Amino acid sequence: MKYFIIFWALLVVLVACTPTEPQQPIEQSKPVETTMQDMPSDCAGLKDPFQGFCVFRTASDTMDDKLCRLIKDEELLIFCLDHIENKKEQDLIQEKINIGTIEACKELSDDKHRFTCVARLAREKKDAELCSEAGSFKDSCEVLVAERTGNAKLCEDKTGKAADLCYQAAAYGSLNAGHCARITEEQRRSNCYFDVAVKTKDKSLCAKSTDAKICEAVAIHDVKACEKLGDEKQKDVCVYTLALQTKEVDLCKKLPPKQMIECITNVAASKKDKSLCALTGDFEPFCLNKVVLSS
């Protein structure tokens, strides 16, 4: 599971960072005056940094960027404004995707938004031909379709990292470990076998992973197998990975304090369950923020 998360993080970066034509600067709206009277009631009695985190969550939940300006920490204030702007952009893109036509995506004037819309629409419709309209996002678009359909033929004209990402996506989409063999980079190939083994609960595939013992334990959901690993670090990685795979918070509690907090936070974000953050003690605000960002 940890490798699946890493894969999708890389894919998001690939989509987000694909070069496009230079854009005109987005016109920023003039700052709206805010006073302490605008402070959300459940944040008013808190001290920073907790008050800032609380305001950020409320601003995100209500999509009210005016509230961001109540945040005293400059970095968090900027992050809050950027987060809400990004959510609004994503909502606009999703609006066009919901219409379900390439013409709707073409109505978006910003290249990045338009190409993202096309790529996500192609994935939703399982139609790689739409990727021809995705401009510089074409490769990323085809990777998304490969993941949705399991069609490895989309990878045949790619080379290097783009090909590896595509075959990895096709393996996930089809749950066919045979596609993992086409990946040239050793660690990515190992991760591919690991994830397909876990998803199919086929521990025989774990022999091709560099983390074979951890893979076997996670594949069959056997925490006792994790605990039998001699190396403490390996044991913790195994339990952590199993907790993320099964989304069982009780498994997180078997970990040392720091890893336990991280584990609970990630499970809470994965389940989009804010109530789990109460288990993180003083780190609850950080956990709540991660849940907000995952929504």
PDB file of C-alpha atoms in Angstrom:
ATOM      1  CA  MET A   1       0.000   0.000   0.000  1.00  0.00           C
ATOM      2  CA  LYS A   2       2.815   2.436   0.808  1.00  0.00           C
ATOM      3  CA  TYR A   3       4.145   1.904  -2.706  1.00  0.00           C
ATOM      4  CA  PHE A   4       0.735   2.499  -4.277  1.00  0.00           C
ATOM      5  CA  ILE A   5       0.610   5.852  -2.434  1.00  0.00           C
ATOM      6  CA  ILE A   6       4.107   6.738  -3.672  1.00  0.00           C
ATOM      7  CA  PHE A   7       3.126   5.787  -7.234  1.00  0.00           C
ATOM      8  CA  TRP A   8       0.082   8.036  -7.241  1.00  0.00           C
ATOM      9  CA  ALA A   9       2.044  10.869  -5.633  1.00  0.00           C
ATOM     10  CA  LEU A  10       4.502  10.663  -8.535  1.00  0.00           C
ATOM     11  CA  LEU A  11       1.655  10.506 -11.048  1.00  0.00           C
ATOM     12  CA  VAL A  12       0.061  13.627  -9.569  1.00  0.00           C
ATOM     13  CA  VAL A  13       3.428  15.396  -9.827  1.00  0.00           C
ATOM     14  CA  LEU A  14       3.786  14.227 -13.437  1.00  0.00           C
ATOM     15  CA  VAL A  15       0.345  15.619 -14.304  1.00  0.00           C
ATOM     16  CA  ALA A  16       0.753  18.831 -12.337  1.00  0.00           C
ATOM     17  CA  CYS A  17       4.249  19.644 -13.536  1.00  0.00           C
ATOM     18  CA  THR A  18       3.926  18.879 -17.240  1.00  0.00           C
ATOM     19  CA  PRO A  19       5.111  21.992 -19.088  1.00  0.00           C
ATOM     20  CA  THR A  20       2.493  24.090 -20.832  1.00  0.00           C
ATOM     21  CA  GLU A  21       2.520  27.331 -22.736  1.00  0.00           C
ATOM     22  CA  PRO A  22       3.256  30.391 -20.571  1.00  0.00           C
ATOM     23  CA  GLN A  23       0.085  31.545 -18.838  1.00  0.00           C
ATOM     24  CA  GLN A  24      -1.153  35.036 -18.121  1.00  0.00           C
ATOM     25  CA  PRO A  25      -1.005  35.731 -14.384  1.00  0.00           C
ATOM     26  CA  ILE A  26      -4.275  34.937 -12.636  1.00  0.00           C
ATOM     27  CA  GLU A  27      -5.904  38.144 -11.526  1.00  0.00           C
ATOM     28  CA  GLN A  28      -6.084  38.101  -7.750  1.00  0.00           C
ATOM     29  CA  SER A  29      -9.162  39.482  -6.024  1.00  0.00           C
ATOM     30  CA  LYS A  30      -8.549  42.375  -3.676  1.00  0.00           C
ATOM     31  CA  PRO A  31      -8.108  41.303  -0.046  1.00  0.00           C
ATOM     32  CA  VAL A  32     -11.306  41.561   1.976  1.00  0.00           C
ATOM     33  CA  GLU A  33     -11.052  43.262   5.347  1.00  0.00           C
ATOM     34  CA  THR A  34     -11.498  40.877   8.270  1.00  0.00           C
ATOM     35  CA  THR A  35     -11.740  41.506  11.998  1.00  0.00           C
ATOM     36  CA  MET A  36     -11.642  39.287  15.060  1.00  0.00           C
ATOM     37  CA  GLN A  37     -15.444  39.336  14.971  1.00  0.00           C
ATOM     38  CA  ASP A  38     -15.140  37.077  11.917  1.00  0.00           C
ATOM     39  CA  MET A  39     -13.209  34.482  13.942  1.00  0.00           C
ATOM     40  CA  PRO A  40     -15.069  31.120  13.965  1.00  0.00           C
ATOM     41  CA  SER A  41     -16.426  30.528  17.468  1.00  0.00           C
ATOM     42  CA  ASP A  42     -14.727  27.135  17.870  1.00  0.00           C
ATOM     43  CA  CYS A  43     -11.345  28.715  17.051  1.00  0.00           C
ATOM     44  CA  ALA A  44     -11.632  31.873  19.162  1.00  0.00           C
ATOM     45  CA  GLY A  45     -10.361  30.395  22.429  1.00  0.00           C
ATOM     46  CA  LEU A  46      -7.356  28.631  20.904  1.00  0.00           C
ATOM     47  CA  LYS A  47      -3.748  29.796  20.843  1.00  0.00           C
ATOM     48  CA  ASP A  48      -1.472  29.592  17.831  1.00  0.00           C
ATOM     49  CA  PRO A  49      -0.526  27.446  16.034  1.00  0.00           C
ATOM     50  CA  PHE A  50      -3.776  25.601  16.883  1.00  0.00           C
ATOM     51  CA  GLN A  51      -5.953  28.630  16.195  1.00  0.00           C
ATOM     52  CA  GLY A  52      -4.395  28.996  12.749  1.00  0.00           C
ATOM     53  CA  PHE A  53      -5.022  25.320  11.950  1.00  0.00           C
ATOM     54  CA  CYS A  54      -8.611  25.637  13.178  1.00  0.00           C
ATOM     55  CA  VAL A  55      -9.246  28.688  10.987  1.00  0.00           C
ATOM     56  CA  PHE A  56      -7.699  26.897   8.005  1.00  0.00           C
ATOM     57  CA  ARG A  57     -10.059  23.924   8.437  1.00  0.00           C
ATOM     58  CA  THR A  58     -13.103  26.185   8.727  1.00  0.00           C
ATOM     59  CA  ALA A  59     -12.038  28.233   5.703  1.00  0.00           C
ATOM     60  CA  SER A  60     -11.556  25.032   3.706  1.00  0.00           C
ATOM     61  CA  ASP A  61     -14.894  23.545   4.799  1.00  0.00           C
ATOM     62  CA  THR A  62     -16.784  26.735   3.926  1.00  0.00           C
ATOM     63  CA  MET A  63     -14.638  27.687   0.897  1.00  0.00           C
ATOM     64  CA  ASP A  64     -14.358  31.166   2.437  1.00  0.00           C
ATOM     65  CA  ASP A  65     -10.924  32.612   1.637  1.00  0.00           C
ATOM     66  CA  LYS A  66     -11.800  35.700   3.683  1.00  0.00           C
ATOM     67  CA  LEU A  67     -11.280  33.601   6.819  1.00  0.00           C
ATOM     68  CA  CYS A  68      -7.719  32.771   5.745  1.00  0.00           C
ATOM     69  CA  ARG A  69      -6.770  36.382   6.449  1.00  0.00           C
ATOM     70  CA  LEU A  70      -7.388  35.773  10.155  1.00  0.00           C
ATOM     71  CA  ILE A  71      -4.378  33.434  10.192  1.00  0.00           C
ATOM     72  CA  LYS A  72      -1.325  35.114  11.707  1.00  0.00           C
ATOM     73  CA  ASP A  73       1.313  32.734  10.352  1.00  0.00           C
ATOM     74  CA  GLU A  74       2.209  34.029   6.883  1.00  0.00           C
ATOM     75  CA  GLU A  75       3.079  30.624   5.387  1.00  0.00           C
ATOM     76  CA  LEU A  76      -0.157  29.046   6.616  1.00  0.00           C
ATOM     77  CA  LEU A  77      -2.137  32.076   5.405  1.00  0.00           C
ATOM     78  CA  ILE A  78      -0.677  31.746   1.897  1.00  0.00           C
ATOM     79  CA  PHE A  79      -1.220  27.974   1.969  1.00  0.00           C
ATOM     80  CA  CYS A  80      -4.854  28.521   3.007  1.00  0.00           C
ATOM     81  CA  LEU A  81      -5.493  30.954   0.144  1.00  0.00           C
ATOM     82  CA  ASP A  82      -3.777  28.655  -2.372  1.00  0.00           C
ATOM     83  CA  HIS A  83      -5.679  25.619  -1.084  1.00  0.00           C
ATOM     84  CA  ILE A  84      -9.079  27.272  -1.495  1.00  0.00           C
ATOM     85  CA  GLU A  85      -8.157  28.648  -4.923  1.00  0.00           C
ATOM     86  CA  ASN A  86      -7.071  25.149  -5.977  1.00  0.00           C
ATOM     87  CA  LYS A  87     -10.307  23.626  -4.657  1.00  0.00           C
ATOM     88  CA  LYS A  88     -12.320  26.145  -6.655  1.00  0.00           C
ATOM     89  CA  GLU A  89     -10.297  25.317  -9.770  1.00  0.00           C
ATOM     90  CA  GLN A  90     -10.806  21.578  -9.223  1.00  0.00           C
ATOM     91  CA  ASP A  91     -14.539  22.104  -8.703  1.00  0.00           C
ATOM     92  CA  LEU A  92     -14.691  23.995 -11.995  1.00  0.00           C
ATOM     93  CA  ILE A  93     -12.828  21.191 -13.780  1.00  0.00           C
ATOM     94  CA  GLN A  94     -15.130  18.591 -12.218  1.00  0.00           C
ATOM     95  CA  GLU A  95     -18.143  20.603 -13.388  1.00  0.00           C
ATOM     96  CA  LYS A  96     -16.926  20.247 -16.974  1.00  0.00           C
ATOM     97  CA  ILE A  97     -16.123  16.544 -16.517  1.00  0.00           C
ATOM     98  CA  ASN A  98     -19.642  15.948 -15.209  1.00  0.00           C
ATOM     99  CA  ILE A  99     -21.026  17.345 -18.471  1.00  0.00           C
ATOM    100  CA  GLY A 100     -19.172  14.461 -20.094  1.00  0.00           C
ATOM    101  CA  THR A 101     -17.988  15.982 -23.368  1.00  0.00           C
ATOM    102  CA  ILE A 102     -14.609  17.056 -24.710  1.00  0.00           C
ATOM    103  CA  GLU A 103     -16.242  20.320 -25.797  1.00  0.00           C
ATOM    104  CA  ALA A 104     -17.007  21.159 -22.170  1.00  0.00           C
ATOM    105  CA  CYS A 105     -13.322  20.751 -21.265  1.00  0.00           C
ATOM    106  CA  LYS A 106     -12.339  22.967 -24.193  1.00  0.00           C
ATOM    107  CA  GLU A 107     -14.347  25.802 -22.659  1.00  0.00           C
ATOM    108  CA  LEU A 108     -11.621  26.154 -20.013  1.00  0.00           C
ATOM    109  CA  SER A 109      -9.246  28.923 -21.095  1.00  0.00           C
ATOM    110  CA  ASP A 110      -6.271  27.868 -18.957  1.00  0.00           C
ATOM    111  CA  ASP A 111      -4.172  25.195 -20.725  1.00  0.00           C
ATOM    112  CA  LYS A 112      -3.379  23.282 -17.544  1.00  0.00           C
ATOM    113  CA  HIS A 113      -7.036  23.175 -16.470  1.00  0.00           C
ATOM    114  CA  ARG A 114      -8.197  22.204 -19.961  1.00  0.00           C
ATOM    115  CA  PHE A 115      -5.658  19.397 -20.363  1.00  0.00           C
ATOM    116  CA  THR A 116      -6.339  18.122 -16.828  1.00  0.00           C
ATOM    117  CA  CYS A 117     -10.050  18.056 -17.633  1.00  0.00           C
ATOM    118  CA  VAL A 118      -9.436  16.077 -20.827  1.00  0.00           C
ATOM    119  CA  ALA A 119      -7.144  13.584 -19.048  1.00  0.00           C
ATOM    120  CA  ARG A 120      -9.626  12.946 -16.261  1.00  0.00           C
ATOM    121  CA  LEU A 121     -12.517  12.699 -18.707  1.00  0.00           C
ATOM    122  CA  ALA A 122     -10.555  10.158 -20.768  1.00  0.00           C
ATOM    123  CA  ARG A 123      -9.933   8.112 -17.628  1.00  0.00           C
ATOM    124  CA  GLU A 124     -13.596   8.262 -16.641  1.00  0.00           C
ATOM    125  CA  LYS A 125     -14.762   7.221 -20.115  1.00  0.00           C
ATOM    126  CA  LYS A 126     -11.907   4.690 -20.508  1.00  0.00           C
ATOM    127  CA  ASP A 127     -11.193   6.281 -23.882  1.00  0.00           C
ATOM    128  CA  ALA A 128      -7.515   6.806 -24.720  1.00  0.00           C
ATOM    129  CA  GLU A 129      -8.393   8.471 -28.030  1.00  0.00           C
ATOM    130  CA  LEU A 130      -9.475  11.548 -26.086  1.00  0.00           C
ATOM    131  CA  CYS A 131      -5.854  11.946 -24.939  1.00  0.00           C
ATOM    132  CA  SER A 132      -4.979  13.397 -28.350  1.00  0.00           C
ATOM    133  CA  GLU A 133      -6.732  16.535 -27.081  1.00  0.00           C
ATOM    134  CA  ALA A 134      -4.661  16.654 -23.881  1.00  0.00           C
ATOM    135  CA  GLY A 135      -1.719  18.548 -25.386  1.00  0.00           C
ATOM    136  CA  SER A 136       1.429  18.224 -23.276  1.00  0.00           C
ATOM    137  CA  PHE A 137      -0.523  16.035 -20.828  1.00  0.00           C
ATOM    138  CA  LYS A 138      -0.973  13.266 -23.434  1.00  0.00           C
ATOM    139  CA  ASP A 139       1.390  10.766 -21.766  1.00  0.00           C
ATOM    140  CA  SER A 140      -0.109  11.419 -18.340  1.00  0.00           C
ATOM    141  CA  CYS A 141      -3.585  11.055 -19.815  1.00  0.00           C
ATOM    142  CA  GLU A 142      -2.736   7.662 -21.313  1.00  0.00           C
ATOM    143  CA  VAL A 143      -1.260   6.520 -17.993  1.00  0.00           C
ATOM    144  CA  LEU A 144      -4.557   7.383 -16.289  1.00  0.00           C
ATOM    145  CA  VAL A 145      -6.496   5.415 -18.904  1.00  0.00           C
ATOM    146  CA  ALA A 146      -4.061   2.487 -18.587  1.00  0.00           C
ATOM    147  CA  GLU A 147      -4.683   2.429 -14.846  1.00  0.00           C
ATOM    148  CA  ARG A 148      -8.449   2.476 -15.356  1.00  0.00           C
ATOM    149  CA  THR A 149      -8.533  -0.123 -18.131  1.00  0.00           C
ATOM    150  CA  GLY A 150      -5.421  -2.242 -17.561  1.00  0.00           C
ATOM    151  CA  ASN A 151      -4.558  -1.757 -21.242  1.00  0.00           C
ATOM    152  CA  ALA A 152      -0.767  -2.102 -21.517  1.00  0.00           C
ATOM    153  CA  LYS A 153      -0.842  -1.408 -25.270  1.00  0.00           C
ATOM    154  CA  LEU A 154      -1.005   2.275 -24.355  1.00  0.00           C
ATOM    155  CA  CYS A 155       2.529   1.945 -22.983  1.00  0.00           C
ATOM    156  CA  GLU A 156       4.217   0.493 -26.057  1.00  0.00           C
ATOM    157  CA  ASP A 157       5.189   3.818 -27.630  1.00  0.00           C
ATOM    158  CA  LYS A 158       6.659   5.193 -24.398  1.00  0.00           C
ATOM    159  CA  THR A 159      10.216   5.022 -23.115  1.00  0.00           C
ATOM    160  CA  GLY A 160      12.046   5.503 -19.837  1.00  0.00           C
ATOM    161  CA  LYS A 161      10.146   6.701 -16.779  1.00  0.00           C
ATOM    162  CA  ALA A 162       6.963   7.387 -18.760  1.00  0.00           C
ATOM    163  CA  ALA A 163       6.890   3.755 -19.907  1.00  0.00           C
ATOM    164  CA  ASP A 164       7.581   2.471 -16.392  1.00  0.00           C
ATOM    165  CA  LEU A 165       4.757   4.567 -14.934  1.00  0.00           C
ATOM    166  CA  CYS A 166       2.426   3.365 -17.664  1.00  0.00           C
ATOM    167  CA  TYR A 167       3.178  -0.345 -17.183  1.00  0.00           C
ATOM    168  CA  GLN A 168       2.837   0.102 -13.426  1.00  0.00           C
ATOM    169  CA  ALA A 169      -0.560   1.726 -13.962  1.00  0.00           C
ATOM    170  CA  ALA A 170      -1.640  -1.049 -16.339  1.00  0.00           C
ATOM    171  CA  ALA A 171      -0.594  -3.655 -13.771  1.00  0.00           C
ATOM    172  CA  TYR A 172      -2.744  -1.974 -11.124  1.00  0.00           C
ATOM    173  CA  GLY A 173      -5.665  -1.604 -13.495  1.00  0.00           C
ATOM    174  CA  SER A 174      -5.639  -5.218 -14.640  1.00  0.00           C
ATOM    175  CA  LEU A 175      -4.118  -6.788 -11.508  1.00  0.00           C
ATOM    176  CA  ASN A 176      -1.817  -8.521 -13.978  1.00  0.00           C
ATOM    177  CA  ALA A 177       1.682  -8.875 -12.544  1.00  0.00           C
ATOM    178  CA  GLY A 178       2.962  -9.706 -16.015  1.00  0.00           C
ATOM    179  CA  HIS A 179       3.003  -5.995 -16.792  1.00  0.00           C
ATOM    180  CA  CYS A 180       5.364  -5.421 -13.844  1.00  0.00           C
ATOM    181  CA  ALA A 181       8.030  -7.391 -15.714  1.00  0.00           C
ATOM    182  CA  ARG A 182       8.122  -4.671 -18.396  1.00  0.00           C
ATOM    183  CA  ILE A 183       9.248  -2.044 -15.872  1.00  0.00           C
ATOM    184  CA  THR A 184      12.960  -1.291 -16.255  1.00  0.00           C
ATOM    185  CA  GLU A 185      13.683   0.504 -12.969  1.00  0.00           C
ATOM    186  CA  GLU A 186      14.350  -2.151 -10.318  1.00  0.00           C
ATOM    187  CA  GLN A 187      12.692  -0.557  -7.278  1.00  0.00           C
ATOM    188  CA  ARG A 188       9.584   0.463  -9.215  1.00  0.00           C
ATOM    189  CA  ARG A 189       9.323  -3.079 -10.611  1.00  0.00           C
ATOM    190  CA  SER A 190       9.609  -4.484  -7.077  1.00  0.00           C
ATOM    191  CA  ASN A 191       6.954  -2.058  -5.827  1.00  0.00           C
ATOM    192  CA  CYS A 192       4.676  -3.128  -8.657  1.00  0.00           C
ATOM    193  CA  TYR A 193       4.897  -6.803  -7.699  1.00  0.00           C
ATOM    194  CA  PHE A 194       4.373  -5.852  -4.044  1.00  0.00           C
ATOM    195  CA  ASP A 195       1.187  -3.917  -4.737  1.00  0.00           C
ATOM    196  CA  VAL A 196      -0.331  -6.453  -7.133  1.00  0.00           C
ATOM    197  CA  ALA A 197       0.419  -9.205  -4.597  1.00  0.00           C
ATOM    198  CA  VAL A 198      -1.332  -7.215  -1.864  1.00  0.00           C
ATOM    199  CA  LYS A 199      -4.322  -6.325  -4.031  1.00  0.00           C
ATOM    200  CA  THR A 200      -4.805  -9.906  -5.242  1.00  0.00           C
ATOM    201  CA  LYS A 201      -3.755 -11.474  -1.908  1.00  0.00           C
ATOM    202  CA  ASP A 202      -1.370 -13.646  -3.916  1.00  0.00           C
ATOM    203  CA  LYS A 203       1.721 -14.003  -1.758  1.00  0.00           C
ATOM    204  CA  SER A 204       3.495 -16.073  -4.435  1.00  0.00           C
ATOM    205  CA  LEU A 205       4.199 -12.797  -6.273  1.00  0.00           C
ATOM    206  CA  CYS A 206       6.109 -11.512  -3.257  1.00  0.00           C
ATOM    207  CA  ALA A 207       9.189 -13.502  -4.247  1.00  0.00           C
ATOM    208  CA  LYS A 208       9.763 -10.851  -6.932  1.00  0.00           C
ATOM    209  CA  SER A 209       9.629  -8.009  -4.415  1.00  0.00           C
ATOM    210  CA  THR A 210      12.700  -6.795  -2.539  1.00  0.00           C
ATOM    211  CA  ASP A 211      10.521  -6.749   0.614  1.00  0.00           C
ATOM    212  CA  ALA A 212       9.312 -10.334   0.232  1.00  0.00           C
ATOM    213  CA  LYS A 213       8.590 -11.098   3.906  1.00  0.00           C
ATOM    214  CA  ILE A 214       6.707  -7.842   4.469  1.00  0.00           C
ATOM    215  CA  CYS A 215       4.848  -8.380   1.213  1.00  0.00           C
ATOM    216  CA  GLU A 216       3.725 -11.876   2.249  1.00  0.00           C
ATOM    217  CA  ALA A 217       2.458 -10.693   5.638  1.00  0.00           C
ATOM    218  CA  VAL A 218       0.527  -7.770   4.161  1.00  0.00           C
ATOM    219  CA  ALA A 219      -0.841  -9.830   1.264  1.00  0.00           C
ATOM    220  CA  ILE A 220      -2.530 -12.292   3.625  1.00  0.00           C
ATOM    221  CA  HIS A 221      -3.342  -9.655   6.286  1.00  0.00           C
ATOM    222  CA  ASP A 222      -1.317 -11.479   8.936  1.00  0.00           C
ATOM    223  CA  VAL A 223      -0.097  -9.130  11.675  1.00  0.00           C
ATOM    224  CA  LYS A 224       1.484 -12.081  13.495  1.00  0.00           C
ATOM    225  CA  ALA A 225       3.728 -12.650  10.479  1.00  0.00           C
ATOM    226  CA  CYS A 226       4.800  -9.005  10.764  1.00  0.00           C
ATOM    227  CA  GLU A 227       5.589  -9.445  14.451  1.00  0.00           C
ATOM    228  CA  LYS A 228       7.743 -12.490  13.720  1.00  0.00           C
ATOM    229  CA  LEU A 229      10.147 -10.461  11.584  1.00  0.00           C
ATOM    230  CA  GLY A 230      13.470 -10.300  13.413  1.00  0.00           C
ATOM    231  CA  ASP A 231      14.377  -6.736  12.506  1.00  0.00           C
ATOM    232  CA  GLU A 232      12.406  -4.140  14.526  1.00  0.00           C
ATOM    233  CA  LYS A 233      12.413  -1.630  11.689  1.00  0.00           C
ATOM    234  CA  GLN A 234      11.059  -4.215   9.240  1.00  0.00           C
ATOM    235  CA  LYS A 235       8.415  -5.264  11.755  1.00  0.00           C
ATOM    236  CA  ASP A 236       7.234  -1.653  12.158  1.00  0.00           C
ATOM    237  CA  VAL A 237       7.163  -1.078   8.395  1.00  0.00           C
ATOM    238  CA  CYS A 238       5.147  -4.273   7.992  1.00  0.00           C
ATOM    239  CA  VAL A 239       2.566  -3.340  10.658  1.00  0.00           C
ATOM    240  CA  TYR A 240       2.356   0.242   9.341  1.00  0.00           C
ATOM    241  CA  THR A 241       1.794  -0.956   5.769  1.00  0.00           C
ATOM    242  CA  LEU A 242      -0.803  -3.488   6.904  1.00  0.00           C
ATOM    243  CA  ALA A 243      -2.630  -0.787   8.890  1.00  0.00           C
ATOM    244  CA  LEU A 244      -2.809   1.440   5.804  1.00  0.00           C
ATOM    245  CA  GLN A 245      -3.963  -1.471   3.660  1.00  0.00           C
ATOM    246  CA  THR A 246      -6.712  -2.578   6.052  1.00  0.00           C
ATOM    247  CA  LYS A 247      -7.445   0.911   7.474  1.00  0.00           C
ATOM    248  CA  GLU A 248      -7.444  -0.602  10.959  1.00  0.00           C
ATOM    249  CA  VAL A 249      -6.437   1.990  13.545  1.00  0.00           C
ATOM    250  CA  ASP A 250      -5.868  -0.692  16.193  1.00  0.00           C
ATOM    251  CA  LEU A 251      -2.866  -1.882  14.186  1.00  0.00           C
ATOM    252  CA  CYS A 252      -1.397   1.622  14.362  1.00  0.00           C
ATOM    253  CA  LYS A 253      -1.430   1.326  18.157  1.00  0.00           C
ATOM    254  CA  LYS A 254       1.154  -1.471  17.925  1.00  0.00           C
ATOM    255  CA  LEU A 255       3.737   0.999  16.603  1.00  0.00           C
ATOM    256  CA  PRO A 256       6.195   3.265  18.473  1.00  0.00           C
ATOM    257  CA  PRO A 257       4.690   6.700  19.367  1.00  0.00           C
ATOM    258  CA  LYS A 258       5.909   8.714  16.361  1.00  0.00           C
ATOM    259  CA  GLN A 259       4.944   6.081  13.785  1.00  0.00           C
ATOM    260  CA  MET A 260       1.658   5.489  15.613  1.00  0.00           C
ATOM    261  CA  ILE A 261       0.668   9.161  15.219  1.00  0.00           C
ATOM    262  CA  GLU A 262       1.648   9.142  11.523  1.00  0.00           C
ATOM    263  CA  CYS A 263      -0.219   5.882  10.973  1.00  0.00           C
ATOM    264  CA  ILE A 264      -3.441   7.073  12.647  1.00  0.00           C
ATOM    265  CA  THR A 265      -3.241  10.345  10.721  1.00  0.00           C
ATOM    266  CA  ASN A 266      -2.890   8.538   7.391  1.00  0.00           C
ATOM    267  CA  VAL A 267      -5.701   6.090   8.182  1.00  0.00           C
ATOM    268  CA  ALA A 268      -7.933   9.008   9.222  1.00  0.00           C
ATOM    269  CA  ALA A 269      -7.134  10.801   5.959  1.00  0.00           C
ATOM    270  CA  SER A 270      -7.724   7.641   3.927  1.00  0.00           C
ATOM    271  CA  LYS A 271     -11.109   7.081   5.594  1.00  0.00           C
ATOM    272  CA  LYS A 272     -11.844  10.832   5.673  1.00  0.00           C
ATOM    273  CA  ASP A 273     -12.767  10.318   9.321  1.00  0.00           C
ATOM    274  CA  LYS A 274     -11.966  13.332  11.525  1.00  0.00           C
ATOM    275  CA  SER A 275     -13.071  11.501  14.678  1.00  0.00           C
ATOM    276  CA  LEU A 276      -9.975   9.275  14.525  1.00  0.00           C
ATOM    277  CA  CYS A 277      -7.769  12.333  15.000  1.00  0.00           C
ATOM    278  CA  ALA A 278      -8.750  12.448  18.683  1.00  0.00           C
ATOM    279  CA  LEU A 279      -6.406   9.464  19.093  1.00  0.00           C
ATOM    280  CA  THR A 280      -3.388  11.579  18.115  1.00  0.00           C
ATOM    281  CA  GLY A 281      -3.392  13.742  21.260  1.00  0.00           C
ATOM    282  CA  ASP A 282      -1.485  17.002  20.843  1.00  0.00           C
ATOM    283  CA  PHE A 283      -1.114  16.251  17.133  1.00  0.00           C
ATOM    284  CA  GLU A 284      -4.872  16.335  16.542  1.00  0.00           C
ATOM    285  CA  PRO A 285      -4.759  19.675  14.625  1.00  0.00           C
ATOM    286  CA  PHE A 286      -2.182  18.275  12.198  1.00  0.00           C
ATOM    287  CA  CYS A 287      -4.287  15.144  11.714  1.00  0.00           C
ATOM    288  CA  LEU A 288      -7.457  17.177  11.131  1.00  0.00           C
ATOM    289  CA  ASN A 289      -5.679  19.292   8.532  1.00  0.00           C
ATOM    290  CA  LYS A 290      -4.545  16.194   6.652  1.00  0.00           C
ATOM    291  CA  VAL A 291      -8.120  14.873   6.613  1.00  0.00           C
ATOM    292  CA  VAL A 292      -9.284  18.234   5.222  1.00  0.00           C
ATOM    293  CA  LEU A 293      -6.623  18.138   2.501  1.00  0.00           C
ATOM    294  CA  SER A 294      -7.602  14.588   1.536  1.00  0.00           C
ATOM    295  CA  SER A 295     -11.237  15.541   0.989  1.00  0.00           C
TER     296      SER A 295
END
